[in-house]
Coordinates of C-alpha atoms in Angstrom, one line a residue:
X1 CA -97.9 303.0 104.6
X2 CA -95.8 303.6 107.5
X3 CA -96.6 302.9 111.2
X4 CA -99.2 304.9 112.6
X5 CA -97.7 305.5 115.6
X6 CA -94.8 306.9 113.9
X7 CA -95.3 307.8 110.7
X8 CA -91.2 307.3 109.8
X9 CA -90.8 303.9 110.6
X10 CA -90.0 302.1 108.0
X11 CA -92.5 299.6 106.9
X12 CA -89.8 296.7 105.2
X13 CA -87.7 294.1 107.8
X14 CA -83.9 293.3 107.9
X15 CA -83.3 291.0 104.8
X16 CA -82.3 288.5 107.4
X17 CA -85.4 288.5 109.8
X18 CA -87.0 285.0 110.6
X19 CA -90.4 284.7 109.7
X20 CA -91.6 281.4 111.4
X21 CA -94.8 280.2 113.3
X22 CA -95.0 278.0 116.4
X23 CA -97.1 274.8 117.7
X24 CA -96.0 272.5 120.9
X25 CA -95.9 268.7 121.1
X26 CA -99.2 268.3 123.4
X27 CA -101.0 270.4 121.2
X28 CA -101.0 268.8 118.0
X29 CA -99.1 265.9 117.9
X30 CA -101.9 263.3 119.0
X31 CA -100.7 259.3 119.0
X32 CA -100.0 259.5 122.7
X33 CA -99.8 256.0 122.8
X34 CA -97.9 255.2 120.1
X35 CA -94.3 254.3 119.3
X36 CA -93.3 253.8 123.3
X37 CA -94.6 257.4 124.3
X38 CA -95.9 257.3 128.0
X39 CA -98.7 259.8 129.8
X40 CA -97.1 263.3 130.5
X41 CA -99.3 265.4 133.1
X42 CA -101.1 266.6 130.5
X43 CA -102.6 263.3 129.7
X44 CA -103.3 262.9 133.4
X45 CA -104.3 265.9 133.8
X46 CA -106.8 266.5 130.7
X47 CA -108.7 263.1 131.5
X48 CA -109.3 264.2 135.3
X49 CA -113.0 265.6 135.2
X50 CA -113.7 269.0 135.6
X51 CA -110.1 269.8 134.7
X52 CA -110.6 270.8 130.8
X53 CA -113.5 272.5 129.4
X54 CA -115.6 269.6 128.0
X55 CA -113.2 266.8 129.0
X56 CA -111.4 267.8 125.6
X57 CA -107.7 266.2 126.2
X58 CA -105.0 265.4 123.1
X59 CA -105.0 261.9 122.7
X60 CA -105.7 262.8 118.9
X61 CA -105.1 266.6 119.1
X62 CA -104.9 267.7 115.1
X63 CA -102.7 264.4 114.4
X64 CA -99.7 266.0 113.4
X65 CA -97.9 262.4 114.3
X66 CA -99.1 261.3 111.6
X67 CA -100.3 264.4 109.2
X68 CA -96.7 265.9 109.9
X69 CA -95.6 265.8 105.8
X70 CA -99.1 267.5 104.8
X71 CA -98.5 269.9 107.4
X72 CA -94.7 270.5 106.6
X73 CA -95.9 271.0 102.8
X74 CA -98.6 273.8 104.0
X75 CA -95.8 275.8 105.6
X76 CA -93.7 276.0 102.6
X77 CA -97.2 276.7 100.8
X78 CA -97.5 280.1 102.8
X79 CA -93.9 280.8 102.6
X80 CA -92.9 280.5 106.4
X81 CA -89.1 280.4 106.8
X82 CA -89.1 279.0 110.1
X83 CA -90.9 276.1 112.5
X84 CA -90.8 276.4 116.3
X85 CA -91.9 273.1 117.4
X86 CA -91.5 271.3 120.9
X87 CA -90.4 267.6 121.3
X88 CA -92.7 265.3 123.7
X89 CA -90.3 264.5 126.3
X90 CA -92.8 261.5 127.4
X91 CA -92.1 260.1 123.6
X92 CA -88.3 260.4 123.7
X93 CA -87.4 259.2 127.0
X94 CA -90.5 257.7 128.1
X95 CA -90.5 257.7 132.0
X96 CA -88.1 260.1 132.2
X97 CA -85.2 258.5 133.0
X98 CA -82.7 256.1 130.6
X99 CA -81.6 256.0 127.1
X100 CA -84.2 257.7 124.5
X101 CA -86.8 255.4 122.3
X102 CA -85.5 255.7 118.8
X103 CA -89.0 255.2 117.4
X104 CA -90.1 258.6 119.1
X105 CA -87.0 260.4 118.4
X106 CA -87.5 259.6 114.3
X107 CA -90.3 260.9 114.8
X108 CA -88.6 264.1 115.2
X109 CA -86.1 263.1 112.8
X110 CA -88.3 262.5 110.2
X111 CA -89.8 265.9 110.9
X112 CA -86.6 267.7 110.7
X113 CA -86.0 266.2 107.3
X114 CA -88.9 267.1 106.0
X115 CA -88.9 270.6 107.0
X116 CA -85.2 271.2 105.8
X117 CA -86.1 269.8 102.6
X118 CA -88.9 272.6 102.1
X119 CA -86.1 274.8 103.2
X120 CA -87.9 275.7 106.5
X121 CA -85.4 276.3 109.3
X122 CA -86.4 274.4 112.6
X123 CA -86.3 275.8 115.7
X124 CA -87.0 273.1 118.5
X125 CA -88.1 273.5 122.2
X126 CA -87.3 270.9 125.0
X127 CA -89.9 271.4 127.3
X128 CA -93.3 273.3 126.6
X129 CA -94.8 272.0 129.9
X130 CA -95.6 268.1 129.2
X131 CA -93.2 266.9 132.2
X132 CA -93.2 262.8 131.9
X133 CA -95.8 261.7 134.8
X134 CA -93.3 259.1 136.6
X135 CA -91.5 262.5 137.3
X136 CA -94.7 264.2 138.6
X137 CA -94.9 261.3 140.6
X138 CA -91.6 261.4 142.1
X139 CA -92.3 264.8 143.0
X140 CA -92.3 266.7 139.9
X141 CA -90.5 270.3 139.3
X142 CA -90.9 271.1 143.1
X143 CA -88.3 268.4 143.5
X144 CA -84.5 269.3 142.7
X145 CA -84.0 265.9 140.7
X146 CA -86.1 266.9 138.0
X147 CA -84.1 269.6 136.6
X148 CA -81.2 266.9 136.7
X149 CA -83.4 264.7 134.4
X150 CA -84.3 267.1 132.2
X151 CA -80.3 267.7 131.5
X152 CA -80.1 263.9 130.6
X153 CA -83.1 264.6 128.5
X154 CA -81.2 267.9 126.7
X155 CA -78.1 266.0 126.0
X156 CA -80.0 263.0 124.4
X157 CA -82.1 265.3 122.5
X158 CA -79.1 267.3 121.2
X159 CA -76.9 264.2 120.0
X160 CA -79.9 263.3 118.1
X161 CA -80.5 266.4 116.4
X162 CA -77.8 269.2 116.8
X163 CA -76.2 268.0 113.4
X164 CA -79.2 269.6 111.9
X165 CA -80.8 271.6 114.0
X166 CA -79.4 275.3 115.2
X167 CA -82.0 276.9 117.0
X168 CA -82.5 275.4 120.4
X169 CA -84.7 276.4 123.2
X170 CA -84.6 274.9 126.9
X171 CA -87.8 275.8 128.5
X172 CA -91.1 278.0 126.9
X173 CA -92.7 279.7 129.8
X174 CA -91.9 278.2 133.0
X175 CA -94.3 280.8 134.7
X176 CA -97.0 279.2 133.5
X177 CA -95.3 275.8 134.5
X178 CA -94.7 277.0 137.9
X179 CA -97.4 279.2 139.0
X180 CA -100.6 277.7 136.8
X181 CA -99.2 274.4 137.7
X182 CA -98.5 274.4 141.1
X183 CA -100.2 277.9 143.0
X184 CA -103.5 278.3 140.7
X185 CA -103.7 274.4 139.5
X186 CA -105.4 275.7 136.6
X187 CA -102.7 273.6 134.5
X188 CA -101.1 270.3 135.1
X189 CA -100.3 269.3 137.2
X190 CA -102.8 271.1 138.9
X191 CA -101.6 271.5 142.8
X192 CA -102.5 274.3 145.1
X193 CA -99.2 274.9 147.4
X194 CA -97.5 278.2 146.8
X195 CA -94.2 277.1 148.1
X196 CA -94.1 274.4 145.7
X197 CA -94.4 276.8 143.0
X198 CA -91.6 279.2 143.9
X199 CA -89.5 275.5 144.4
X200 CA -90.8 274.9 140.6
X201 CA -89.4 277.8 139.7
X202 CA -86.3 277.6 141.2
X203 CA -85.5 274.2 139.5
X204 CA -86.8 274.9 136.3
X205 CA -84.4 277.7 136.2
X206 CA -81.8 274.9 137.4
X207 CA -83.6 272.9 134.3
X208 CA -82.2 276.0 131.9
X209 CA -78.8 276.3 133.1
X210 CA -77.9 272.3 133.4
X211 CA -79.7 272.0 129.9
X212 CA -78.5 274.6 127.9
X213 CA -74.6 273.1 129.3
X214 CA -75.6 269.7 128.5
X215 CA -76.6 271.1 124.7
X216 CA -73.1 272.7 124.6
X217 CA -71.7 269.9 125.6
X218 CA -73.0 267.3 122.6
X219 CA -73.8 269.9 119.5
X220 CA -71.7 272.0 117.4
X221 CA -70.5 275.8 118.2
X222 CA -72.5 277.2 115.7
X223 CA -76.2 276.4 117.2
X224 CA -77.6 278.8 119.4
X225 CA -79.6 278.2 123.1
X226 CA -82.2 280.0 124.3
X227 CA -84.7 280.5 126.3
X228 CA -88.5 281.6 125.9
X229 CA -89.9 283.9 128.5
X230 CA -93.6 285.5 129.0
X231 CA -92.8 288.3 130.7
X232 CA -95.2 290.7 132.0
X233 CA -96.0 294.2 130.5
X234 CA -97.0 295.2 134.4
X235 CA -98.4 298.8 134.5
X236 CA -100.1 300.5 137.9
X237 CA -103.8 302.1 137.6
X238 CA -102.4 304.8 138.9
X239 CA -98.9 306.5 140.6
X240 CA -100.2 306.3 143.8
X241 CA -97.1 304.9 145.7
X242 CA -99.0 301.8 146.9
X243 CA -99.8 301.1 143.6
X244 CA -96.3 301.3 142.2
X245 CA -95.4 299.1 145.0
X246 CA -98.2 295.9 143.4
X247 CA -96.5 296.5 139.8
X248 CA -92.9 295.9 141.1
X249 CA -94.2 292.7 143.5
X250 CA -95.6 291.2 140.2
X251 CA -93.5 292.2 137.9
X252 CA -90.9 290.0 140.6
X253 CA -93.2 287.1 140.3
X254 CA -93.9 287.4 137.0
X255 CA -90.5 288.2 135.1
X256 CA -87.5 288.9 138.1
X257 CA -87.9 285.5 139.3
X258 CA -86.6 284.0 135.8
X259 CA -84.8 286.7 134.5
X260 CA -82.9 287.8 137.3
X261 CA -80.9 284.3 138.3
X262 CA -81.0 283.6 134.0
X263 CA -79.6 287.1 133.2
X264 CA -77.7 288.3 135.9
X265 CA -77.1 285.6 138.5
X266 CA -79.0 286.4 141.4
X267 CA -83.1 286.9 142.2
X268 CA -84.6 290.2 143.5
X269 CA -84.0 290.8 146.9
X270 CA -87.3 292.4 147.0
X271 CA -88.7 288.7 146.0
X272 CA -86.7 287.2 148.9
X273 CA -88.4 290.1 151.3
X274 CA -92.3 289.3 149.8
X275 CA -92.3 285.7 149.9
X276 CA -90.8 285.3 153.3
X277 CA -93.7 284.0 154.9
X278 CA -93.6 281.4 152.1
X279 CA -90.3 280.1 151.8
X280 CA -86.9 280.8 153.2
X281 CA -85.4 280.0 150.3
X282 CA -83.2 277.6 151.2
X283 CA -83.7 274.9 148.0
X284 CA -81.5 277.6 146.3
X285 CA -77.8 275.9 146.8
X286 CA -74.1 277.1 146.7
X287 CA -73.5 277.4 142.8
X288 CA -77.2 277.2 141.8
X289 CA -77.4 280.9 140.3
X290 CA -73.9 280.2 138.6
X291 CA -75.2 277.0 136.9
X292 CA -78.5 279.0 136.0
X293 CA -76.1 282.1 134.5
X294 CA -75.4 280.4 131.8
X295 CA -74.3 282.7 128.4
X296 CA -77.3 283.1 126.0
X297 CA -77.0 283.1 122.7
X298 CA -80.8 284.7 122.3
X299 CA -83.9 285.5 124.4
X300 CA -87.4 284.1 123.3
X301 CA -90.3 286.7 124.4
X302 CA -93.7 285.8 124.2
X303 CA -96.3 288.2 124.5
X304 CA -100.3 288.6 124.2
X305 CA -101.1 291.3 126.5
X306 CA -100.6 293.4 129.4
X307 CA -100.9 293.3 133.1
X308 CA -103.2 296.1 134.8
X309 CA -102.5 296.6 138.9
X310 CA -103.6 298.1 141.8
X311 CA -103.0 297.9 145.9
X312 CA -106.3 295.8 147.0
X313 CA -108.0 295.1 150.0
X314 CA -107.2 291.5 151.2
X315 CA -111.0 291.4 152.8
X316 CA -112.6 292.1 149.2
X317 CA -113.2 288.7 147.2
X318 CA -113.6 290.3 143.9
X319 CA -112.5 287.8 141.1
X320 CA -108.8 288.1 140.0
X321 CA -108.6 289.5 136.5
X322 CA -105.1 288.4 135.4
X323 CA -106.7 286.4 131.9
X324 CA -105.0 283.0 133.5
X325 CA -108.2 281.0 134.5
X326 CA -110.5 280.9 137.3
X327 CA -109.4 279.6 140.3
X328 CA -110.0 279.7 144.0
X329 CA -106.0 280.0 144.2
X330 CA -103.6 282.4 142.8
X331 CA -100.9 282.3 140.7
X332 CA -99.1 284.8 142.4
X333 CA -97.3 283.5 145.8
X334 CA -97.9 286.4 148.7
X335 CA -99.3 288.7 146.3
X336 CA -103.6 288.1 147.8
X337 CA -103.0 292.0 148.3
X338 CA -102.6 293.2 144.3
X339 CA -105.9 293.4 142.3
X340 CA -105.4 293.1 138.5
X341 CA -107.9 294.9 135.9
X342 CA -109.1 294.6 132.7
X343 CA -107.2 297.3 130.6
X344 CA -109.6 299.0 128.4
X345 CA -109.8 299.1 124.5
X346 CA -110.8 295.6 122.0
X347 CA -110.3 292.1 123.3
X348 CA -109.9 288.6 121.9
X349 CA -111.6 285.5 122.5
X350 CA -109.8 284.8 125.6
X351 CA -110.9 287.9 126.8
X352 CA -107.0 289.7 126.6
X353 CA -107.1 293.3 125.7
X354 CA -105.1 293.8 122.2
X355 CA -102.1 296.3 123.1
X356 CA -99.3 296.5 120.5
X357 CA -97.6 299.3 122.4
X358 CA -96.9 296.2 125.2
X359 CA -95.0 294.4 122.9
X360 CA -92.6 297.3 121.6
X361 CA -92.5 298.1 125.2
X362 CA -91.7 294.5 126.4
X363 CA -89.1 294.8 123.8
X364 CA -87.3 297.7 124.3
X365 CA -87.5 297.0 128.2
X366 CA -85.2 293.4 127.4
X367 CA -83.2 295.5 125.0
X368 CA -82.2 297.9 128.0
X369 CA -82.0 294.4 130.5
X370 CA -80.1 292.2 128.1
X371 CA -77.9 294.7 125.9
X372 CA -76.4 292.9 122.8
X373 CA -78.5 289.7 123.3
X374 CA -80.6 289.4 120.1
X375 CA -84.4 288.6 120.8
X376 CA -86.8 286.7 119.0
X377 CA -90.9 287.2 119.3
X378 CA -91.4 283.4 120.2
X379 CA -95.0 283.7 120.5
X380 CA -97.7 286.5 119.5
X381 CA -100.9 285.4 118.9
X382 CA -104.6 286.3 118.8
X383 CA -107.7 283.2 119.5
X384 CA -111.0 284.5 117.5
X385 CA -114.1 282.2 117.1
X386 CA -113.1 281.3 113.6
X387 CA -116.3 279.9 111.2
X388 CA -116.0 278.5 107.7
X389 CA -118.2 280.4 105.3
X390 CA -120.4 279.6 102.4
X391 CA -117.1 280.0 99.9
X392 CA -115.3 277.7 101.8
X393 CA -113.2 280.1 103.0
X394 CA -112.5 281.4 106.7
X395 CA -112.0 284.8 106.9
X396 CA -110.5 286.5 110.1
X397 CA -109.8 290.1 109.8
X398 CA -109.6 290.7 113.5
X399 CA -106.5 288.6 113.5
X400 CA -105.2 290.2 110.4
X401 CA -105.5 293.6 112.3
X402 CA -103.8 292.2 115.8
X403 CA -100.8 290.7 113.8
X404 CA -100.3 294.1 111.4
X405 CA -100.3 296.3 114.7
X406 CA -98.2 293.8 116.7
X407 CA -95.3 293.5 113.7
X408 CA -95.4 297.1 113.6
X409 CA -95.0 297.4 116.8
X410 CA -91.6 294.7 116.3
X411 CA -90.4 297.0 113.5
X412 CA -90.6 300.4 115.1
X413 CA -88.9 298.0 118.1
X414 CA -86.2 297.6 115.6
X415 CA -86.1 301.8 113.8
X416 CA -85.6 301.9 117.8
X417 CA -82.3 300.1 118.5
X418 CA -83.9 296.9 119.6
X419 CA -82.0 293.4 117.8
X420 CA -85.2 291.5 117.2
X421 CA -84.2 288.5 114.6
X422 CA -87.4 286.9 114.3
X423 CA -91.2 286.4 115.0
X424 CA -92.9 283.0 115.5
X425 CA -96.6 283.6 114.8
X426 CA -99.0 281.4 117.5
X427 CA -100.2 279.1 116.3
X428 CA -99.6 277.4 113.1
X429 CA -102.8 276.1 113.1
X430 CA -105.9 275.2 115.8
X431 CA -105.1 273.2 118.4
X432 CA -105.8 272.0 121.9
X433 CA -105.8 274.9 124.0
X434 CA -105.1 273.6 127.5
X435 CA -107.5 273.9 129.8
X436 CA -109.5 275.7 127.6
X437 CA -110.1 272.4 124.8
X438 CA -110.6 272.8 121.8
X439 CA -112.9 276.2 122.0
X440 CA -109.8 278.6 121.7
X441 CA -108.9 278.6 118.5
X442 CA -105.6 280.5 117.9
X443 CA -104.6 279.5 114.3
X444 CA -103.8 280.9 111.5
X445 CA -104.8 277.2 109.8
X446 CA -108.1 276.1 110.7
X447 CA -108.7 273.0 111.7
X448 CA -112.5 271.1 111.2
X449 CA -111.9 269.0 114.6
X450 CA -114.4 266.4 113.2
X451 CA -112.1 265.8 109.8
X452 CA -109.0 267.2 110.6
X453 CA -109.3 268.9 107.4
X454 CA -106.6 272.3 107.1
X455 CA -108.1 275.5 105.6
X456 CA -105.5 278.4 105.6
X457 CA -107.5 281.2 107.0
X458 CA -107.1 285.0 105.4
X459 CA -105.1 285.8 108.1
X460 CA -102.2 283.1 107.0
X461 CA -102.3 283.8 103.5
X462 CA -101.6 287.4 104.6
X463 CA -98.4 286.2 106.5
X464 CA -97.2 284.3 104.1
X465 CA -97.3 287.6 102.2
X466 CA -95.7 289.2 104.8
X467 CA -93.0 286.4 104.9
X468 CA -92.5 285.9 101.5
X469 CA -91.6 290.2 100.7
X470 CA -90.6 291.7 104.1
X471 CA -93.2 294.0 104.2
X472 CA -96.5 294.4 105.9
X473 CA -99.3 293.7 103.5
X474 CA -101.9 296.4 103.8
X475 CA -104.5 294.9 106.5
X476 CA -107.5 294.4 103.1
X477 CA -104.4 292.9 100.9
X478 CA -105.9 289.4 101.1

């Protein structure tokens, strides 16, 4: 039937339209020891108690090292198109510095293969927040060097693989790498220092200019570089003027601050004026924003729900409900005066209300910001607590539902103007979930953590439908 929201929007995609589905390194991969790999911060991080729920951490993950053929096999079993993977940059260039290891980057050789060979197209990201923990040590993103390294890493990375792989992407969310990792500590590294955050940011922008030329430099003209962003759908709870004023300081924290230098070559000056009392800003140097303005070839969006904010009273200590962990620090640098809410209407299991109309919105925002840059949905995603029934079988219609409203919400993006090329569905399968372990599961595989047996749930054998005809199955099709 057609989208109810708008009942002429048509219910097929472009012939041409990527249908893919996403995992990172730390996630699944496992065999963190193996093969010259070294601890990230993630492995620090995840075996520091108190820091994950449980102690979980991903020494063993779902074992995709080694399961990476099964796993390859299951894809082209539900008819994906597409694989968004990240590469370990601990198991390619071990302390982050020097030539590469060859045994970890046939690793990722061997997983390329094996995914063109099922016809799958690859689409690989550098960095999806497992920084090497000799950097960390040296000072980690707050320090300038790093994004220098991660250019050496780029270029090693793109010799290796740019013969066969086109779709390349420098950084996935470097909020979260900045903000959770540095202001809240809620991810790895886990400091507390506000000005080292908005220094994190700063060079992991550096880290997407420098690496996206150092790709250029090694691969051939026809592979594209990108960059995945999750940018805030930031509303007010209500017009009041003070309220207005909270959505544009987060929406500065939360999306200007990346894709201001990575678009347009500068930051907000209204970021410079709210963070005084932080930073002067002076780690930014002559020719920084021109080394970050590099062209694009796409934008990566990632998106799970939307941002609810009001003008607060500094003096109240209500919790902060921004659905990015509990912490006694925020994430957002000289922003203690903007409450966030919970946005009414159904929520997953990470508590994140389910809003399709955010992601058309986020879309068609990027489509006005960015015109003529195609965008690809790099991450959309819905965690459920997932049980295997009596017939074997795991059945998740709640995450049926959030994926048919949030592809409608991409199509009726596209009967709108908007060049979406693709979606990347998160996850592939169950995996470790950060700080959360292993009790998120976000899959559209399940995974028995005990086994490590695979069970396509309903909701992946509805995809697959999806991919296969280019069409939105009815949501009781499977």
């Amino acid at each position: 039937m057609p989208d109810s929201e708008n009942p002429a929007t048509p219910v097929t995609f472009p012939p041409a339209f990527l249908w893919g589905a996403a995992t990172s390194a730390y996630q699944i991969e496992g065999a963190v020891r193996e093969d010259g790999r070294t601890p990230s911060i993630w492995d620090t991080f995840s075996h520091t108690p108190g820091k994950t729920v449980g102690g979980d951490h991903g020494d063993i993950a779902v074992d995709h090292y080694h399961r990476y053929r099964d796993d390859v096999a299951l894809m082209a079993e539900l008819g994906l198109g597409a694989y968004r993977f990240s590469m370990s940059w601990s198991r390619v260039q071990p302390t982050g510095r020097g030539p590469a290891v060859q045994k970890g980057l046939d690793f990722y050789r061997r997983l390329v293969d094996e995914l063109l060979a099922k016809n799958i197209k690859p689409a690989i990201t550098l960095y999806h927040w497992d920084l090497p923990q000799e950097l960390e040590d040296a000072g980690g993103w707050p320090e300038r060097d790093t994004a220098y390294r991660f250019a050496e890493y780029a270029q090693i990375a793109g010799e290796a693989l740019g013969d066969r792989v086109e779709q390349w992407i420098t950084v996935n969310e470097p909020w979260c790498s900045a903000f959770l990792g540095y202001a809240s500590g809620v991810h790895a590294p886990g400091r507390t220092d506000p000005a080292a955050s908005l220094r994190a940011a700063h060079h992991l922008n550096l880290a997407h200019g420098l690496g996206a030329s150092a790709l250029r430099s090694v691969m051939p003209a026809r592979n594209t570089v990108a960059v995945s962003l999750n940018s805030s759908v930031v509303r007010p709870l209500s017009q009041d003027p003070a309220d207005l004023d909270a959505v544009r300081r987060i929406d500065d924290l939360a999306n200007g601050v990346f894709h201001g230098p990575m678009l347009h070559g500068a930051y907000p000056e209204s970021l410079y004026v709210a963070t005084a009392g932080l930073t002067d800003w002076g780690h930014v140097l002559d020719g920084d924003l021109e080394l970050i303005n590099q062209p694009l070839d796409a934008l990566g969006l990632n998106y799970y729900t939307p941002a609810l904010v009001s003008a607060a009273d500094v003096s109240a200590k209500a919790p902060r409900a921004d659905g990015h962990g509990a912490s006694d620090h925020s994430p957002w640098p000289a922003a203690d005066d903007v409450a966030f809410h919970q946005t009414p209407g159904d929520r997953t299991e990470m508590g994140w209300t389910i809003d399709p109309s955010g992601l058309h919105e986020l879309i068609m925002r990027y489509t006005r910001e960015a015109p003529g840059l195609p965008l690809y949905i790099t991450e959309n995603g819905a965690a459920y607590d997932d049980k295997i029934d009596s017939d074997g079988r795991v059945h998740d219609p709640e995450r049926v539902a959030y994926l048919h409203g949030h592809l409608s919400a991409v199509r009726r993006a596209i009967a709108d103007g908007a060049d979406v090329r693709g979606y990347y569905l998160w996850s592939l399968m169950d995996n470790f979930e950060w700080a959360y372990g292993y009790g998120k599961r976000f899959g559209a595989v399940y995974v028995d953590y005990a086994t490590l047996e695979r069970t396509p749930k309903t909701s992946a054998r509805w995809y697959g439908r999806a991919a296969r005809t280019g069409a939105l199955p009815e949501t009781e099709a499977v």
